[in-house]
């Protein structure tokens, strides 16, 4: 039997550190009505005016606002893979998680991948309450190393981890951290810039000859160079844009604005192609009140013809958004070659554009530039794309690992395939994605396996 409960059940359970009896949380109101109102507000308006017949064959609906408590009970709190565990947005150990995350960031910017991963893993493993009394339970987890365990112990005793505090005070850590906040600057580039003697973002601005707030809008030249995306010049360009707009781009985006951006983009899209729909993925979908950028996954509602209809749409949409004054820059555009055989740079082979969005002058709001990622997927891979772009990063990593190590399958945003015979799966719902991978469904708000 299913027990459909309100999100409050989850919040209260998290607060008390255990799953509560769900009796008083059951969503007893007219479910049909409730779910259609609560349904992904991210869908384009055309999506709402579906006819009864369309509703019948609704591979596109995903009523994921309410939570099935019986399902949550099936999740394993101590599992190795985070795609088997419930990870709420805010966990009772949030201050411990933040402290470990400082060390994780330190490892990341120094390029110490393996070490960084074990801190990521430790972070994803701490949603349940850890106290001095149950630290013995933690010690039983074979995948938490001695070093991290002693850090947790130190934190429980003193409320601090010495290594994290040292790191925060380290000027090199401070410079590299600041550099990697700029879009296009990864740990490697950050270290290269540091080695050139650069220390602050102001120095970076001078080095790149960028004026804050001003960026030459050569954006569409990038569009034409689409095939060469990820060339050095393109990366350089995106660093320039990221630096020039850094004061805007460092401001987080509230949920209402995320939704409004999605509505606006879907309205513009409907002028090019009718019948498309979207889901806002990323942190927004995991319930974050503020987002650093907006991730919109788009497809066509026609299961059979949709694949044809979304082809080439990404570029057309970006062009239109630019003409209409909504998109000022394109930092990256990819997926226009049929297949990326080597799959070295990209995570998937979907058409996508990483853009800078801004409200037009005639709009009453202040013009803050926002990062918006647009991802186009054929209907057959729409839900894998949504799962792939919902995150969190650790959740995604473990999803790929789980598929490979436990199921002999390959998962990425552009599809699920079986390794031995390359059979492709075409899930019709998000639940199907989990089913194909042999996983209990995990509600998006329980996929917050990162700090
Ligand atoms: P926020 O910082 O934006 O608020 O949080 P987020 O939404 O969790 O972070 P994100 O950086 O926007 O990443 C969202 C998810 O998208 C993340 O789980 C990983 C995934 N993702 C990328 N880049 C790519 C990519 O190129 N391909 C695919 N398939 N997934 C990607 O970040
Ligand atoms: Ca995001
Ligand atoms: Ca993003």
XYZ file of C-alpha atoms and ligand atoms in Angstrom:
485
model
C 0.000 0.000 0.000
C 1.168 3.503 -0.702
C 1.218 6.292 1.837
C 1.329 9.585 0.021
C 2.388 12.269 2.445
C 3.063 15.968 2.405
C 6.639 17.291 2.286
C 6.130 18.403 5.902
C 6.515 14.760 6.940
C 9.990 14.738 5.515
C 10.967 18.038 7.078
C 9.768 16.926 10.495
C 11.448 13.544 10.121
C 14.719 15.244 9.263
C 14.409 17.506 12.281
C 13.922 14.581 14.603
C 16.583 12.476 12.922
C 14.327 9.501 12.166
C 11.365 8.665 9.976
C 8.204 9.644 11.845
C 4.909 7.742 11.717
C 3.144 9.279 8.760
C -0.460 8.971 9.915
C -1.045 12.677 10.394
C 0.817 13.652 7.241
C -1.169 11.671 4.714
C -2.341 13.882 1.887
C -6.015 13.011 2.082
C -7.390 15.798 -0.002
C -8.572 15.063 -3.497
C -5.336 13.700 -4.860
C -6.057 14.246 -8.514
C -6.838 17.893 -7.934
C -3.972 18.394 -5.553
C -1.342 16.786 -7.716
C -2.317 18.638 -10.819
C -2.039 21.918 -8.960
C 1.222 21.001 -7.335
C 2.611 19.544 -10.460
C 5.781 20.846 -11.900
C 5.056 24.506 -12.449
C 7.969 24.417 -14.802
C 5.933 23.045 -17.671
C 5.170 25.349 -20.541
C 1.676 26.726 -20.694
C 0.775 24.509 -23.624
C 1.419 21.592 -21.347
C -1.379 22.635 -19.031
C -4.042 22.789 -21.675
C -3.727 19.126 -22.524
C -6.822 17.374 -23.728
C -8.247 14.363 -21.931
C -6.837 12.011 -24.525
C -3.389 13.418 -24.111
C -3.702 13.123 -20.387
C -4.458 9.425 -20.825
C -1.251 8.717 -22.638
C 0.625 11.029 -20.381
C 4.175 9.769 -20.441
C 5.002 13.358 -19.713
C 3.304 13.762 -16.361
C 5.340 13.354 -13.285
C 3.478 14.122 -10.127
C 6.464 14.300 -7.922
C 5.507 16.952 -5.436
C 4.102 14.573 -2.877
C 6.219 11.950 -1.223
C 5.524 8.249 -0.881
C 6.541 7.560 2.709
C 6.502 3.793 2.239
C 9.081 4.218 -0.474
C 11.291 6.400 1.687
C 11.252 3.671 4.305
C 12.764 1.316 1.750
C 15.837 3.494 1.396
C 19.016 2.448 3.171
C 20.667 5.005 5.395
C 24.059 3.357 5.486
C 24.350 2.241 1.887
C 27.558 2.923 0.034
C 25.840 4.473 -2.987
C 24.068 7.754 -2.357
C 21.419 6.728 -4.905
C 20.218 4.203 -2.312
C 20.009 6.699 0.533
C 17.638 9.567 1.324
C 19.590 12.858 1.410
C 17.472 15.808 2.521
C 18.446 19.382 1.665
C 19.243 20.373 5.210
C 20.499 17.652 7.473
C 20.858 17.734 11.246
C 24.632 17.804 10.844
C 24.746 20.779 8.550
C 27.538 22.534 10.474
C 29.696 19.403 10.382
C 28.988 19.022 6.658
C 30.034 22.629 6.015
C 33.261 22.086 7.903
C 34.168 18.944 5.952
C 33.233 20.761 2.757
C 35.970 23.324 3.366
C 38.535 20.528 3.252
C 36.847 19.012 0.198
C 37.128 22.360 -1.586
C 40.764 22.580 -0.581
C 41.464 19.183 -2.149
C 39.487 20.112 -5.239
C 41.354 23.309 -6.017
C 44.673 21.552 -5.511
C 43.640 18.907 -8.034
C 43.713 16.080 -5.491
C 40.796 14.225 -7.015
C 40.837 11.034 -5.001
C 41.112 12.769 -1.699
C 38.395 15.203 -2.739
C 36.128 12.287 -3.543
C 36.505 10.710 -0.139
C 35.478 14.008 1.456
C 32.522 14.250 -0.925
C 31.581 10.769 0.139
C 31.909 11.597 3.821
C 29.670 14.619 3.291
C 27.031 12.583 1.519
C 27.102 10.062 4.349
C 26.243 12.395 7.178
C 22.537 13.106 6.870
C 21.585 11.217 9.996
C 22.402 12.685 13.343
C 25.903 11.913 14.512
C 26.616 12.269 18.201
C 29.436 11.178 20.449
C 27.223 8.253 21.353
C 26.679 6.766 17.933
C 30.030 7.502 16.351
C 30.712 3.798 16.843
C 28.081 3.136 14.193
C 29.955 5.377 11.801
C 33.126 3.428 12.457
C 31.385 0.359 11.086
C 31.079 1.951 7.656
C 33.916 0.449 5.639
C 34.087 3.417 3.291
C 34.791 6.112 5.868
C 38.529 6.398 6.451
C 40.259 6.758 9.783
C 41.351 10.297 9.038
C 37.865 11.603 8.341
C 36.477 9.756 11.355
C 38.941 11.472 13.648
C 37.982 14.799 12.108
C 34.345 14.064 12.900
C 35.344 13.213 16.446
C 37.262 16.452 16.745
C 34.228 18.330 15.502
C 31.937 16.655 18.012
C 34.278 17.622 20.835
C 35.231 21.139 19.795
C 32.770 22.252 17.116
C 35.707 22.777 14.739
C 38.070 20.828 12.506
C 41.606 22.217 12.779
C 42.536 21.386 9.194
C 39.455 23.213 7.861
C 40.235 26.291 9.929
C 43.848 26.294 8.765
C 42.687 26.047 5.205
C 40.316 29.012 5.530
C 43.192 31.112 6.807
C 45.542 30.065 3.988
C 46.025 32.878 1.426
C 46.565 30.372 -1.400
C 43.266 28.651 -0.569
C 41.561 32.047 -0.522
C 42.896 33.062 -3.945
C 42.190 29.743 -5.629
C 38.688 29.606 -4.113
C 37.937 33.096 -5.379
C 39.226 32.240 -8.868
C 37.092 29.111 -9.191
C 33.924 31.081 -8.464
C 34.308 32.490 -11.986
C 32.521 30.531 -14.681
C 35.089 28.879 -16.929
C 37.846 28.795 -14.305
C 38.406 25.304 -12.963
C 41.046 24.229 -10.443
C 43.659 23.757 -13.154
C 43.276 27.247 -14.625
C 43.065 28.742 -11.135
C 46.449 27.269 -10.226
C 47.953 28.432 -13.506
C 46.779 31.991 -12.825
C 48.101 31.796 -9.285
C 51.478 30.669 -10.581
C 51.531 33.763 -12.773
C 51.459 35.744 -9.555
C 47.802 36.706 -9.595
C 46.062 36.739 -6.207
C 42.764 38.619 -6.339
C 39.788 38.884 -8.673
C 40.721 42.531 -9.286
C 44.109 41.383 -10.526
C 42.377 38.836 -12.701
C 40.216 41.576 -14.188
C 43.306 43.552 -15.128
C 45.013 40.461 -16.517
C 42.042 39.647 -18.748
C 41.474 43.333 -19.489
C 37.888 43.153 -18.346
C 35.817 46.056 -17.062
C 33.344 45.007 -14.363
C 29.799 45.035 -15.694
C 30.924 45.588 -19.264
C 31.275 42.747 -21.695
C 31.403 43.058 -25.424
C 28.404 41.182 -26.622
C 30.018 39.194 -29.379
C 27.895 36.417 -28.195
C 26.548 35.216 -31.485
C 29.926 34.727 -33.033
C 30.139 31.910 -30.556
C 26.912 30.499 -31.899
C 28.459 30.154 -35.314
C 31.512 28.559 -33.856
C 29.254 26.025 -32.197
C 31.124 23.037 -33.529
C 34.315 24.317 -32.037
C 32.800 24.658 -28.595
C 35.319 23.948 -25.899
C 38.214 25.279 -27.892
C 40.657 27.353 -25.959
C 39.234 30.553 -27.430
C 35.733 29.618 -26.306
C 36.922 28.903 -22.782
C 38.821 32.186 -22.720
C 35.689 33.987 -23.891
C 33.588 32.403 -21.187
C 36.104 33.434 -18.515
C 35.908 36.981 -19.864
C 32.134 36.994 -19.620
C 32.173 35.327 -16.210
C 34.607 37.911 -14.872
C 32.843 40.919 -16.332
C 29.503 39.822 -14.944
C 30.739 38.319 -11.719
C 28.884 40.740 -9.463
C 25.595 39.764 -11.088
C 26.340 36.076 -11.442
C 27.311 35.678 -7.802
C 23.809 36.685 -6.738
C 21.536 33.724 -6.139
C 18.170 33.342 -7.851
C 14.976 32.914 -5.817
C 12.525 30.197 -6.838
C 9.889 32.597 -8.186
C 12.375 34.117 -10.583
C 13.578 30.679 -11.666
C 9.969 29.832 -12.521
C 9.452 33.103 -14.347
C 12.586 32.597 -16.419
C 11.316 29.152 -17.384
C 7.885 30.503 -18.339
C 9.435 33.259 -20.415
C 11.765 30.909 -22.246
C 8.976 28.411 -22.925
C 6.780 31.202 -24.269
C 9.522 32.233 -26.668
C 10.047 28.601 -27.630
C 6.366 28.184 -28.459
C 6.836 30.743 -31.250
C 9.337 28.404 -32.874
C 7.863 25.009 -32.041
C 4.481 24.201 -30.513
C 3.999 21.349 -28.061
C 7.251 21.509 -26.145
C 7.466 21.104 -22.415
C 10.104 21.579 -19.796
C 11.160 20.623 -16.328
C 13.351 22.869 -14.227
C 16.078 20.566 -12.954
C 19.152 21.301 -10.819
C 19.079 22.513 -7.262
C 15.676 24.125 -7.810
C 14.147 20.716 -8.278
C 15.896 19.412 -5.180
C 14.072 22.118 -3.230
C 16.822 24.718 -2.830
C 15.279 28.103 -1.969
C 18.047 29.879 -3.930
C 19.845 28.717 -7.058
C 23.173 29.727 -8.559
C 21.873 29.115 -12.046
C 18.807 27.757 -13.819
C 18.818 24.345 -15.511
C 15.923 23.760 -17.901
C 15.437 20.416 -19.633
C 13.202 20.627 -22.684
C 11.512 18.085 -24.927
C 8.501 17.714 -27.202
C 5.269 16.159 -25.955
C 4.815 13.949 -29.032
C 6.406 10.634 -28.087
C 6.758 9.472 -31.682
C 7.674 12.619 -33.560
C 9.233 14.567 -30.723
C 12.748 13.454 -31.501
C 12.554 15.052 -34.962
C 10.895 18.144 -33.563
C 13.543 18.972 -30.986
C 16.432 18.505 -33.385
C 18.224 21.806 -33.974
C 15.818 23.582 -31.670
C 18.425 24.577 -29.127
C 20.285 26.853 -31.494
C 17.072 28.332 -32.898
C 15.787 29.101 -29.428
C 19.019 30.743 -28.334
C 18.992 32.840 -31.498
C 15.441 33.973 -30.810
C 16.119 34.691 -27.145
C 19.050 36.803 -28.243
C 16.987 38.710 -30.807
C 14.303 39.328 -28.193
C 16.904 40.693 -25.803
C 16.712 37.929 -23.209
C 20.013 36.214 -23.876
C 23.109 38.393 -23.889
C 25.812 35.736 -24.056
C 26.334 32.131 -24.951
C 29.169 30.555 -23.049
C 28.948 27.147 -24.573
C 26.877 25.403 -27.168
C 27.230 21.728 -27.855
C 25.787 18.459 -28.980
C 25.421 19.309 -32.608
C 27.452 16.470 -33.924
C 25.643 13.192 -33.988
C 27.869 11.373 -31.584
C 30.832 12.245 -29.459
C 32.591 8.906 -29.689
C 35.369 9.720 -27.268
C 33.087 11.375 -24.770
C 35.995 13.101 -23.193
C 34.728 16.596 -22.545
C 30.978 16.324 -22.322
C 28.854 14.431 -19.928
C 26.371 13.555 -22.608
C 25.507 14.117 -26.236
C 22.435 16.291 -25.743
C 21.986 19.635 -27.456
C 22.620 22.268 -24.844
C 23.430 25.921 -24.450
C 24.947 27.572 -21.414
C 23.651 31.113 -21.635
C 23.450 34.413 -19.822
C 19.866 35.588 -19.432
C 18.672 39.053 -18.535
C 15.256 40.682 -18.183
C 14.600 43.224 -20.903
C 14.771 46.981 -20.371
C 11.020 47.347 -20.538
C 10.664 45.025 -17.599
C 10.195 46.650 -14.212
C 12.778 44.545 -12.450
C 16.433 45.331 -12.033
C 18.589 43.847 -14.743
C 20.620 41.152 -13.067
C 22.365 38.768 -15.433
C 21.537 35.143 -14.721
C 23.179 31.929 -15.857
C 20.652 29.699 -17.623
C 21.433 26.217 -18.973
C 19.106 24.959 -21.703
C 19.163 21.239 -22.401
C 17.219 19.609 -25.220
C 16.328 15.934 -25.144
C 14.241 13.658 -27.371
C 11.195 12.224 -25.556
C 12.892 8.804 -25.218
C 15.674 10.303 -23.150
C 13.810 13.183 -21.555
C 13.528 11.612 -18.125
C 17.111 10.362 -18.123
C 18.099 13.940 -18.941
C 15.942 15.282 -16.121
C 17.432 12.782 -13.669
C 20.931 13.554 -14.971
C 20.478 17.288 -14.559
C 18.671 17.213 -11.223
C 21.820 16.258 -9.338
C 23.257 16.561 -6.851
C 26.718 15.894 -8.253
C 27.476 13.110 -5.762
C 24.093 11.543 -6.432
C 24.852 11.562 -10.168
C 28.286 10.092 -9.635
C 26.855 7.228 -7.621
C 24.055 6.697 -10.110
C 26.622 6.132 -12.862
C 28.717 3.969 -10.570
C 25.731 1.918 -9.442
C 24.604 1.352 -13.027
C 28.073 0.252 -14.066
C 29.164 -1.797 -11.073
C 25.899 -3.372 -10.008
C 23.744 -3.494 -13.121
C 26.102 -3.758 -16.067
C 24.511 -0.653 -17.487
C 25.626 2.754 -18.557
C 23.774 5.810 -17.325
C 24.174 9.345 -18.480
C 21.824 12.217 -19.208
C 21.497 11.189 -22.828
C 20.396 7.643 -22.128
C 20.581 4.323 -20.358
C 22.084 1.337 -22.111
C 22.955 -2.243 -21.228
C 26.647 -2.868 -21.627
C 26.734 -6.379 -23.047
C 24.372 -5.794 -25.957
C 24.026 -1.990 -26.019
C 20.267 -2.289 -25.581
C 18.798 1.174 -25.072
C 16.061 1.939 -22.564
C 13.425 4.585 -23.118
C 11.807 5.367 -19.782
C 8.453 7.119 -19.991
C 8.532 8.577 -16.515
C 11.105 9.489 -13.938
C 10.054 6.487 -11.901
C 10.852 4.299 -14.906
C 14.427 5.578 -14.876
C 14.829 4.324 -11.329
C 13.018 1.071 -12.130
C 15.259 0.314 -15.110
C 18.287 0.860 -12.899
C 16.857 -1.432 -10.232
C 16.497 1.374 -7.722
C 13.785 2.464 -5.336
C 12.471 5.824 -6.511
C 14.051 8.727 -4.687
C 12.147 11.982 -4.524
C 14.174 14.914 -5.957
C 14.230 16.641 -2.576
C 16.051 13.586 -1.191
C 18.901 13.747 -3.705
C 20.915 16.395 -1.858
C 24.014 14.301 -1.342
C 26.392 17.272 -1.565
C 27.181 19.903 1.034
P 23.213 25.479 -8.119
O 24.631 25.777 -7.735
O 22.965 25.752 -9.561
O 22.248 26.198 -7.242
O 23.032 23.912 -7.830
P 22.916 22.733 -8.892
O 21.761 22.998 -9.779
O 22.929 21.474 -8.143
O 24.278 22.812 -9.681
P 24.563 22.807 -11.255
O 26.011 23.143 -11.382
O 23.627 23.691 -11.984
O 24.422 21.301 -11.737
C 23.197 20.656 -11.871
C 23.424 19.242 -12.309
O 23.744 19.203 -13.680
C 24.575 18.559 -11.608
O 24.071 17.470 -10.885
C 25.478 18.019 -12.631
C 24.775 18.264 -13.895
N 25.621 18.776 -14.965
C 26.430 19.877 -15.001
N 27.036 19.999 -16.202
C 26.589 18.958 -16.941
C 26.821 18.529 -18.247
O 27.570 19.121 -19.015
N 26.150 17.411 -18.641
C 25.299 16.742 -17.804
N 24.674 15.671 -18.240
N 25.073 17.124 -16.562
C 25.704 18.200 -16.139
O 26.576 20.636 -14.058
Ca 21.717 24.848 -11.151
Ca 23.852 24.512 -14.264
